[in-house]
């Protein structure tokens, strides 16, 4: 557990604050400008949306590039220009905004080879402009901490981070909106180069302290994708309402920046499949009343969290909490999703006991029973059997 207090970035700002002109392209000013621009776009005030969002797009903020591209595609607040639109949409996609892909595909279907070449050249030559609102970087508004297991001292890590930020600002100006808006950075050992965890629903960027031994360009290539994921997620969550549905007595909550249709489809199938379980396991799975899609992003060589779902205690929810589903729903089977619900139910039945060996044995034995009942195959059953043996579980 990180030994620091979580400092959340407040992206939901008051209407009065949203009307103020942003003084910088990061932090709360970025949040206010983005919210103001998105609300203007959503209400049809495209002139204001252009005025607010175009500087953010020029500075490299991918959510703004997505909306500026959409406006150029349809001639909203600006001249209709499919080439310019596709450039912005491709930049947004490269900035990890998945929502830009459908709009880009629609334009690509109508372009000839000359158009594609023009887009390619303009995209490759694009550089962040560092508009007037992004000139003065000011202090780094990031909470830094370590988990107590790092070899370097907090002072050494903080000094490295400050040097890293200064180098990144000069080398890659488009990184400014992301690196200077991170609400919290934690330094760790033994995990991916850069990964994302969530504490009470808020994303935290974890950076492996070994990056301090790499060159600054190498460190930036490792950190920037994860930083984008954090800030894009917060930005989209501030303006997009994730879908919520009730299915056979369970609440399914999507994720503003994720593939919600795949998640909802997967969970419906997993719940339907639970009728095949033995009655005790079926009743156990039914203890989980809420499932939320909270994907884990990993940008290094190792996986920070190998479990498909984690039980999060919350006494306001029936059953004592919810299962946070972590993995890519498009790459997960309904049977494995159901097993993750059973694991969550085990933790729900033993609150406050952590991840003990006894609980792991229960989870593994449940998984083996489920695998047999769901006809997952001898190979899967054998894997769970070996896991039970390695855990020295008592029959």
Short mmCIF file of C-alpha atoms in Angstrom, two decimals:
data_model
loop_
_atom_site.label_atom_id
_atom_site.label_comp_id
_atom_site.label_asym_id
_atom_site.label_seq_id
_atom_site.Cartn_x
_atom_site.Cartn_y
_atom_site.Cartn_z
CA UNK A 1 0.00 0.00 0.00
CA UNK A 2 1.39 3.39 -0.91
CA UNK A 3 2.48 5.42 2.12
CA UNK A 4 0.99 8.61 0.81
CA UNK A 5 -2.39 10.25 0.86
CA UNK A 6 -4.20 10.08 -2.43
CA UNK A 7 -4.64 13.50 -3.96
CA UNK A 8 -7.41 13.36 -6.52
CA UNK A 9 -7.53 15.67 -9.51
CA UNK A 10 -10.87 17.43 -9.50
CA UNK A 11 -11.98 17.44 -13.11
CA UNK A 12 -15.58 18.23 -12.28
CA UNK A 13 -15.35 21.96 -11.78
CA UNK A 14 -17.96 24.60 -11.07
CA UNK A 15 -19.66 26.38 -13.94
CA UNK A 16 -18.05 29.64 -12.85
CA UNK A 17 -14.56 28.15 -12.88
CA UNK A 18 -15.17 26.51 -16.26
CA UNK A 19 -15.88 29.90 -17.84
CA UNK A 20 -12.48 31.31 -16.81
CA UNK A 21 -9.76 31.39 -19.44
CA UNK A 22 -7.16 28.70 -18.70
CA UNK A 23 -3.81 30.03 -17.50
CA UNK A 24 -1.92 26.90 -18.41
CA UNK A 25 -2.29 23.69 -20.40
CA UNK A 26 -2.08 21.29 -17.48
CA UNK A 27 -3.51 20.54 -14.06
CA UNK A 28 -6.81 22.06 -12.95
CA UNK A 29 -6.68 24.67 -15.71
CA UNK A 30 -6.49 21.92 -18.31
CA UNK A 31 -9.38 20.16 -16.58
CA UNK A 32 -11.51 23.31 -16.59
CA UNK A 33 -10.77 24.10 -20.23
CA UNK A 34 -11.46 20.54 -21.36
CA UNK A 35 -14.79 20.42 -19.49
CA UNK A 36 -15.77 23.83 -20.87
CA UNK A 37 -14.83 22.81 -24.42
CA UNK A 38 -16.62 19.48 -24.25
CA UNK A 39 -19.79 21.01 -22.79
CA UNK A 40 -19.76 23.67 -25.53
CA UNK A 41 -19.39 20.96 -28.18
CA UNK A 42 -22.17 18.85 -26.66
CA UNK A 43 -24.55 21.84 -26.50
CA UNK A 44 -23.89 22.87 -30.12
CA UNK A 45 -21.85 25.98 -29.33
CA UNK A 46 -19.15 24.99 -31.80
CA UNK A 47 -17.52 28.42 -32.05
CA UNK A 48 -16.73 28.37 -28.34
CA UNK A 49 -15.70 24.73 -28.55
CA UNK A 50 -13.22 25.60 -31.30
CA UNK A 51 -11.80 28.53 -29.33
CA UNK A 52 -11.28 26.42 -26.21
CA UNK A 53 -10.28 23.05 -27.65
CA UNK A 54 -8.01 24.00 -30.55
CA UNK A 55 -5.22 25.36 -28.29
CA UNK A 56 -5.39 22.16 -26.23
CA UNK A 57 -5.19 20.09 -29.41
CA UNK A 58 -2.21 22.14 -30.57
CA UNK A 59 -0.53 21.43 -27.22
CA UNK A 60 -0.95 17.67 -27.72
CA UNK A 61 -3.99 16.90 -25.57
CA UNK A 62 -5.53 13.88 -27.33
CA UNK A 63 -9.14 14.23 -26.07
CA UNK A 64 -9.22 17.74 -27.54
CA UNK A 65 -7.70 16.46 -30.81
CA UNK A 66 -10.55 13.94 -31.01
CA UNK A 67 -13.25 16.63 -30.81
CA UNK A 68 -11.40 19.08 -33.08
CA UNK A 69 -11.19 16.28 -35.64
CA UNK A 70 -14.89 15.59 -35.37
CA UNK A 71 -15.70 19.26 -35.88
CA UNK A 72 -13.46 19.46 -38.95
CA UNK A 73 -15.07 16.31 -40.35
CA UNK A 74 -18.58 17.77 -40.15
CA UNK A 75 -17.82 21.47 -40.63
CA UNK A 76 -18.90 22.42 -37.10
CA UNK A 77 -17.53 25.82 -36.11
CA UNK A 78 -14.99 25.56 -38.90
CA UNK A 79 -14.74 24.76 -42.60
CA UNK A 80 -15.41 21.12 -43.46
CA UNK A 81 -12.04 19.53 -44.22
CA UNK A 82 -11.74 15.72 -44.24
CA UNK A 83 -7.93 15.82 -44.56
CA UNK A 84 -7.49 18.05 -41.50
CA UNK A 85 -10.11 16.04 -39.66
CA UNK A 86 -8.32 12.76 -40.32
CA UNK A 87 -4.97 14.21 -39.21
CA UNK A 88 -6.47 15.28 -35.88
CA UNK A 89 -8.29 11.98 -35.44
CA UNK A 90 -5.15 9.98 -36.15
CA UNK A 91 -3.19 12.12 -33.68
CA UNK A 92 -5.92 11.47 -31.11
CA UNK A 93 -5.71 7.76 -31.83
CA UNK A 94 -1.95 7.82 -31.43
CA UNK A 95 -2.61 9.62 -28.14
CA UNK A 96 -4.61 6.58 -27.02
CA UNK A 97 -8.16 7.87 -27.56
CA UNK A 98 -9.99 4.79 -28.83
CA UNK A 99 -13.13 6.81 -29.53
CA UNK A 100 -11.37 8.48 -32.47
CA UNK A 101 -11.07 5.25 -34.48
CA UNK A 102 -14.68 4.96 -35.80
CA UNK A 103 -14.66 8.56 -37.08
CA UNK A 104 -11.26 8.07 -38.71
CA UNK A 105 -12.42 4.87 -40.42
CA UNK A 106 -15.44 6.64 -41.90
CA UNK A 107 -13.24 9.33 -43.46
CA UNK A 108 -10.65 6.82 -44.68
CA UNK A 109 -13.35 4.96 -46.62
CA UNK A 110 -13.83 8.02 -48.85
CA UNK A 111 -10.18 9.02 -49.38
CA UNK A 112 -8.03 8.26 -52.38
CA UNK A 113 -4.31 7.45 -52.25
CA UNK A 114 -3.32 11.13 -52.62
CA UNK A 115 -5.44 11.96 -49.60
CA UNK A 116 -3.85 9.20 -47.53
CA UNK A 117 -0.36 10.43 -48.44
CA UNK A 118 -1.23 14.00 -47.49
CA UNK A 119 -2.58 12.85 -44.14
CA UNK A 120 0.51 10.73 -43.52
CA UNK A 121 2.90 13.58 -44.23
CA UNK A 122 0.97 16.06 -42.09
CA UNK A 123 0.68 13.61 -39.22
CA UNK A 124 4.38 12.76 -39.28
CA UNK A 125 5.43 16.41 -39.42
CA UNK A 126 3.06 17.55 -36.65
CA UNK A 127 4.68 19.05 -33.56
CA UNK A 128 3.09 20.53 -30.46
CA UNK A 129 2.92 24.31 -30.84
CA UNK A 130 3.29 25.24 -27.15
CA UNK A 131 0.55 27.89 -27.29
CA UNK A 132 0.65 30.91 -24.97
CA UNK A 133 -1.27 28.99 -22.31
CA UNK A 134 1.50 26.36 -22.23
CA UNK A 135 4.60 28.57 -22.04
CA UNK A 136 5.08 28.88 -18.30
CA UNK A 137 5.24 25.42 -16.78
CA UNK A 138 5.42 26.51 -13.13
CA UNK A 139 5.71 24.01 -10.26
CA UNK A 140 5.09 20.29 -10.71
CA UNK A 141 1.65 19.68 -9.12
CA UNK A 142 2.20 15.97 -8.51
CA UNK A 143 2.17 14.02 -5.26
CA UNK A 144 5.18 11.71 -5.15
CA UNK A 145 5.70 8.71 -2.89
CA UNK A 146 7.15 5.22 -2.60
CA UNK A 147 5.80 1.98 -1.22
CA UNK A 148 8.62 1.48 1.25
CA UNK A 149 10.45 -1.15 -0.81
CA UNK A 150 12.48 1.07 -3.14
CA UNK A 151 16.27 1.03 -2.95
CA UNK A 152 16.59 4.71 -3.69
CA UNK A 153 15.52 7.25 -1.10
CA UNK A 154 12.40 9.40 -1.59
CA UNK A 155 14.69 12.41 -1.98
CA UNK A 156 16.64 10.73 -4.78
CA UNK A 157 13.47 9.69 -6.56
CA UNK A 158 11.94 13.14 -6.28
CA UNK A 159 15.10 14.74 -7.68
CA UNK A 160 15.11 12.29 -10.58
CA UNK A 161 11.44 12.96 -11.31
CA UNK A 162 12.02 16.72 -11.40
CA UNK A 163 14.98 16.26 -13.75
CA UNK A 164 12.90 13.86 -15.85
CA UNK A 165 10.03 16.35 -16.15
CA UNK A 166 12.37 19.21 -17.11
CA UNK A 167 13.96 17.06 -19.84
CA UNK A 168 10.56 15.87 -21.12
CA UNK A 169 9.25 19.43 -21.40
CA UNK A 170 12.15 20.39 -23.64
CA UNK A 171 12.23 17.14 -25.60
CA UNK A 172 8.51 16.41 -26.09
CA UNK A 173 6.27 19.45 -25.44
CA UNK A 174 3.18 17.34 -26.19
CA UNK A 175 3.94 15.46 -22.96
CA UNK A 176 3.31 18.57 -20.85
CA UNK A 177 -0.49 18.23 -20.55
CA UNK A 178 0.00 14.67 -19.31
CA UNK A 179 3.08 14.65 -17.12
CA UNK A 180 2.14 17.88 -15.36
CA UNK A 181 -1.45 16.82 -14.74
CA UNK A 182 -0.72 13.49 -13.03
CA UNK A 183 -2.44 13.59 -9.64
CA UNK A 184 -0.06 11.08 -8.06
CA UNK A 185 3.05 9.11 -8.91
CA UNK A 186 4.30 6.22 -6.81
CA UNK A 187 7.74 4.63 -7.15
CA UNK A 188 7.99 0.86 -6.85
CA UNK A 189 10.37 -2.03 -7.44
CA UNK A 190 9.71 -5.25 -9.31
CA UNK A 191 6.63 -4.24 -11.33
CA UNK A 192 6.27 -3.03 -14.89
CA UNK A 193 8.25 0.02 -16.01
CA UNK A 194 5.04 2.02 -15.74
CA UNK A 195 1.63 0.72 -14.74
CA UNK A 196 -1.65 2.00 -13.39
CA UNK A 197 -3.52 0.98 -10.26
CA UNK A 198 -6.67 2.44 -8.79
CA UNK A 199 -7.34 3.41 -5.21
CA UNK A 200 -11.00 4.08 -4.43
CA UNK A 201 -11.66 4.50 -8.14
CA UNK A 202 -8.85 7.01 -8.77
CA UNK A 203 -5.91 6.05 -11.03
CA UNK A 204 -2.34 6.20 -9.72
CA UNK A 205 0.73 5.94 -11.94
CA UNK A 206 3.38 3.53 -10.63
CA UNK A 207 6.90 4.02 -11.95
CA UNK A 208 9.65 1.44 -11.52
CA UNK A 209 12.61 3.08 -9.83
CA UNK A 210 14.94 1.30 -12.28
CA UNK A 211 13.93 3.87 -14.91
CA UNK A 212 16.18 6.31 -13.07
CA UNK A 213 19.10 4.23 -14.38
CA UNK A 214 17.97 4.57 -18.00
CA UNK A 215 18.48 7.46 -20.38
CA UNK A 216 15.90 10.21 -20.24
CA UNK A 217 14.49 9.39 -23.73
CA UNK A 218 14.10 5.72 -22.73
CA UNK A 219 12.37 6.67 -19.49
CA UNK A 220 10.01 9.00 -21.34
CA UNK A 221 9.03 6.29 -23.83
CA UNK A 222 8.19 4.03 -20.88
CA UNK A 223 6.28 6.58 -18.79
CA UNK A 224 4.36 8.68 -21.35
CA UNK A 225 1.91 5.96 -22.57
CA UNK A 226 0.88 5.23 -18.99
CA UNK A 227 0.59 8.94 -18.16
CA UNK A 228 -1.68 9.35 -21.18
CA UNK A 229 -3.88 6.50 -20.01
CA UNK A 230 -4.27 8.12 -16.57
CA UNK A 231 -5.15 11.60 -17.78
CA UNK A 232 -7.27 10.49 -20.75
CA UNK A 233 -9.22 8.26 -18.39
CA UNK A 234 -9.86 11.09 -15.93
CA UNK A 235 -10.77 13.49 -18.74
CA UNK A 236 -13.26 11.14 -20.40
CA UNK A 237 -14.78 10.11 -17.08
CA UNK A 238 -15.48 13.79 -16.37
CA UNK A 239 -17.67 14.20 -19.46
CA UNK A 240 -18.85 10.73 -20.48
CA UNK A 241 -21.30 8.75 -18.37
CA UNK A 242 -20.33 5.09 -18.34
CA UNK A 243 -23.25 2.72 -18.97
CA UNK A 244 -24.95 1.06 -16.01
CA UNK A 245 -27.43 -1.79 -16.33
CA UNK A 246 -29.08 -4.36 -14.13
CA UNK A 247 -28.93 -7.93 -15.39
CA UNK A 248 -30.56 -10.77 -13.48
CA UNK A 249 -30.21 -9.00 -10.17
CA UNK A 250 -26.65 -7.72 -10.66
CA UNK A 251 -25.51 -4.19 -11.37
CA UNK A 252 -22.99 -3.91 -14.21
CA UNK A 253 -21.06 -0.62 -14.38
CA UNK A 254 -19.00 0.22 -17.44
CA UNK A 255 -15.89 2.37 -17.78
CA UNK A 256 -15.92 5.78 -19.46
CA UNK A 257 -12.74 5.16 -21.44
CA UNK A 258 -13.19 1.44 -22.10
CA UNK A 259 -14.80 -1.12 -24.39
CA UNK A 260 -18.09 -1.27 -22.51
CA UNK A 261 -20.05 -3.31 -25.00
CA UNK A 262 -17.52 -6.14 -24.78
CA UNK A 263 -17.59 -5.94 -20.98
CA UNK A 264 -21.38 -5.99 -20.72
CA UNK A 265 -21.68 -8.85 -23.20
CA UNK A 266 -19.03 -10.87 -21.35
CA UNK A 267 -20.67 -10.40 -17.96
CA UNK A 268 -24.15 -11.28 -19.22
CA UNK A 269 -22.79 -14.53 -20.64
CA UNK A 270 -20.89 -15.29 -17.44
CA UNK A 271 -24.02 -14.74 -15.34
CA UNK A 272 -26.06 -16.92 -17.71
CA UNK A 273 -23.40 -19.63 -17.44
CA UNK A 274 -23.65 -19.72 -13.64
CA UNK A 275 -26.69 -22.06 -13.87
CA UNK A 276 -24.24 -24.84 -14.80
CA UNK A 277 -22.41 -24.53 -11.49
CA UNK A 278 -23.09 -26.87 -8.55
CA UNK A 279 -25.70 -25.26 -6.25
CA UNK A 280 -23.19 -24.20 -3.54
CA UNK A 281 -21.00 -22.42 -6.11
CA UNK A 282 -24.01 -20.90 -7.85
CA UNK A 283 -25.24 -19.48 -4.55
CA UNK A 284 -21.76 -18.20 -3.79
CA UNK A 285 -21.49 -16.37 -7.12
CA UNK A 286 -24.87 -14.75 -6.46
CA UNK A 287 -23.38 -12.96 -3.44
CA UNK A 288 -21.68 -10.56 -5.83
CA UNK A 289 -24.31 -7.93 -6.55
CA UNK A 290 -22.17 -5.44 -8.48
CA UNK A 291 -19.42 -5.75 -11.10
CA UNK A 292 -17.47 -2.74 -12.37
CA UNK A 293 -15.17 -2.53 -15.34
CA UNK A 294 -11.92 -1.00 -14.07
CA UNK A 295 -9.22 -2.14 -16.52
CA UNK A 296 -5.62 -2.40 -15.39
CA UNK A 297 -3.13 -0.85 -17.79
CA UNK A 298 0.44 -2.18 -17.88
CA UNK A 299 3.09 -0.58 -20.05
CA UNK A 300 6.18 -2.63 -19.16
CA UNK A 301 7.37 -6.20 -19.25
CA UNK A 302 5.60 -7.56 -16.17
CA UNK A 303 1.97 -7.66 -15.10
CA UNK A 304 1.15 -5.65 -12.00
CA UNK A 305 -2.08 -7.51 -11.35
CA UNK A 306 -2.66 -10.99 -12.75
CA UNK A 307 -6.18 -11.46 -11.36
CA UNK A 308 -9.09 -10.92 -13.74
CA UNK A 309 -11.18 -9.44 -10.95
CA UNK A 310 -10.50 -8.03 -7.50
CA UNK A 311 -13.03 -7.66 -4.71
CA UNK A 312 -13.25 -4.11 -3.39
CA UNK A 313 -14.87 -3.78 0.03
CA UNK A 314 -17.67 -1.22 0.18
CA UNK A 315 -20.27 -1.55 2.90
CA UNK A 316 -22.74 0.63 0.95
CA UNK A 317 -23.13 -2.17 -1.61
CA UNK A 318 -25.18 -5.31 -0.99
CA UNK A 319 -22.77 -8.14 -0.30
CA UNK A 320 -20.15 -5.85 1.21
CA UNK A 321 -18.47 -4.64 -1.98
CA UNK A 322 -18.05 -5.15 -5.70
CA UNK A 323 -15.81 -7.03 -8.12
CA UNK A 324 -13.54 -4.75 -10.14
CA UNK A 325 -12.99 -6.51 -13.46
CA UNK A 326 -9.45 -5.78 -14.66
CA UNK A 327 -8.64 -7.62 -17.86
CA UNK A 328 -9.52 -6.95 -21.50
CA UNK A 329 -13.09 -8.29 -21.89
CA UNK A 330 -12.48 -9.03 -25.56
CA UNK A 331 -9.69 -11.44 -24.54
CA UNK A 332 -11.49 -13.18 -21.66
CA UNK A 333 -13.89 -16.12 -21.74
CA UNK A 334 -17.22 -16.07 -19.87
CA UNK A 335 -16.04 -19.08 -17.87
CA UNK A 336 -12.96 -17.24 -16.62
CA UNK A 337 -15.08 -14.20 -15.84
CA UNK A 338 -17.40 -16.39 -13.78
CA UNK A 339 -14.43 -17.83 -11.90
CA UNK A 340 -13.36 -14.28 -11.06
CA UNK A 341 -16.82 -13.70 -9.55
CA UNK A 342 -16.38 -16.79 -7.39
CA UNK A 343 -13.01 -15.47 -6.21
CA UNK A 344 -14.61 -12.14 -5.36
CA UNK A 345 -17.35 -13.93 -3.41
CA UNK A 346 -14.68 -15.71 -1.35
CA UNK A 347 -13.14 -12.39 -0.35
CA UNK A 348 -16.62 -10.98 0.34
CA UNK A 349 -17.29 -13.85 2.76
CA UNK A 350 -14.02 -13.17 4.62
CA UNK A 351 -13.73 -9.38 4.94
CA UNK A 352 -10.48 -7.98 6.24
CA UNK A 353 -8.56 -11.26 5.90
CA UNK A 354 -6.48 -10.11 2.95
CA UNK A 355 -4.95 -12.56 0.49
CA UNK A 356 -4.11 -15.43 2.85
CA UNK A 357 -3.09 -18.94 1.81
CA UNK A 358 -6.35 -20.35 3.13
CA UNK A 359 -8.38 -18.00 0.95
CA UNK A 360 -6.22 -18.79 -2.07
CA UNK A 361 -6.87 -22.48 -1.49
CA UNK A 362 -10.62 -21.89 -1.41
CA UNK A 363 -10.39 -19.84 -4.63
CA UNK A 364 -8.35 -22.53 -6.41
CA UNK A 365 -10.67 -25.35 -5.32
CA UNK A 366 -13.71 -23.36 -6.46
CA UNK A 367 -12.01 -22.74 -9.79
CA UNK A 368 -11.36 -26.45 -10.26
CA UNK A 369 -14.99 -27.33 -9.51
CA UNK A 370 -16.19 -24.63 -11.85
CA UNK A 371 -13.85 -25.79 -14.61
CA UNK A 372 -15.30 -29.29 -14.36
CA UNK A 373 -18.91 -28.09 -14.29
CA UNK A 374 -18.35 -25.73 -17.24
CA UNK A 375 -16.46 -28.34 -19.33
CA UNK A 376 -13.41 -26.08 -19.67
CA UNK A 377 -11.26 -29.07 -20.63
CA UNK A 378 -8.66 -31.34 -19.11
CA UNK A 379 -5.82 -28.89 -19.65
CA UNK A 380 -7.54 -26.14 -17.61
CA UNK A 381 -8.55 -28.60 -14.91
CA UNK A 382 -4.98 -29.87 -14.71
CA UNK A 383 -3.69 -26.33 -14.32
CA UNK A 384 -5.99 -25.65 -11.36
CA UNK A 385 -5.06 -29.02 -9.83
CA UNK A 386 -1.37 -28.16 -10.04
CA UNK A 387 -2.04 -24.79 -8.44
CA UNK A 388 -3.82 -26.50 -5.53
CA UNK A 389 -0.82 -28.80 -5.11
CA UNK A 390 1.65 -25.92 -5.11
CA UNK A 391 -0.40 -24.09 -2.49
CA UNK A 392 -0.26 -27.15 -0.19
CA UNK A 393 -4.00 -27.01 0.27
CA UNK A 394 -5.48 -29.52 2.72
CA UNK A 395 -8.33 -31.56 1.24
#
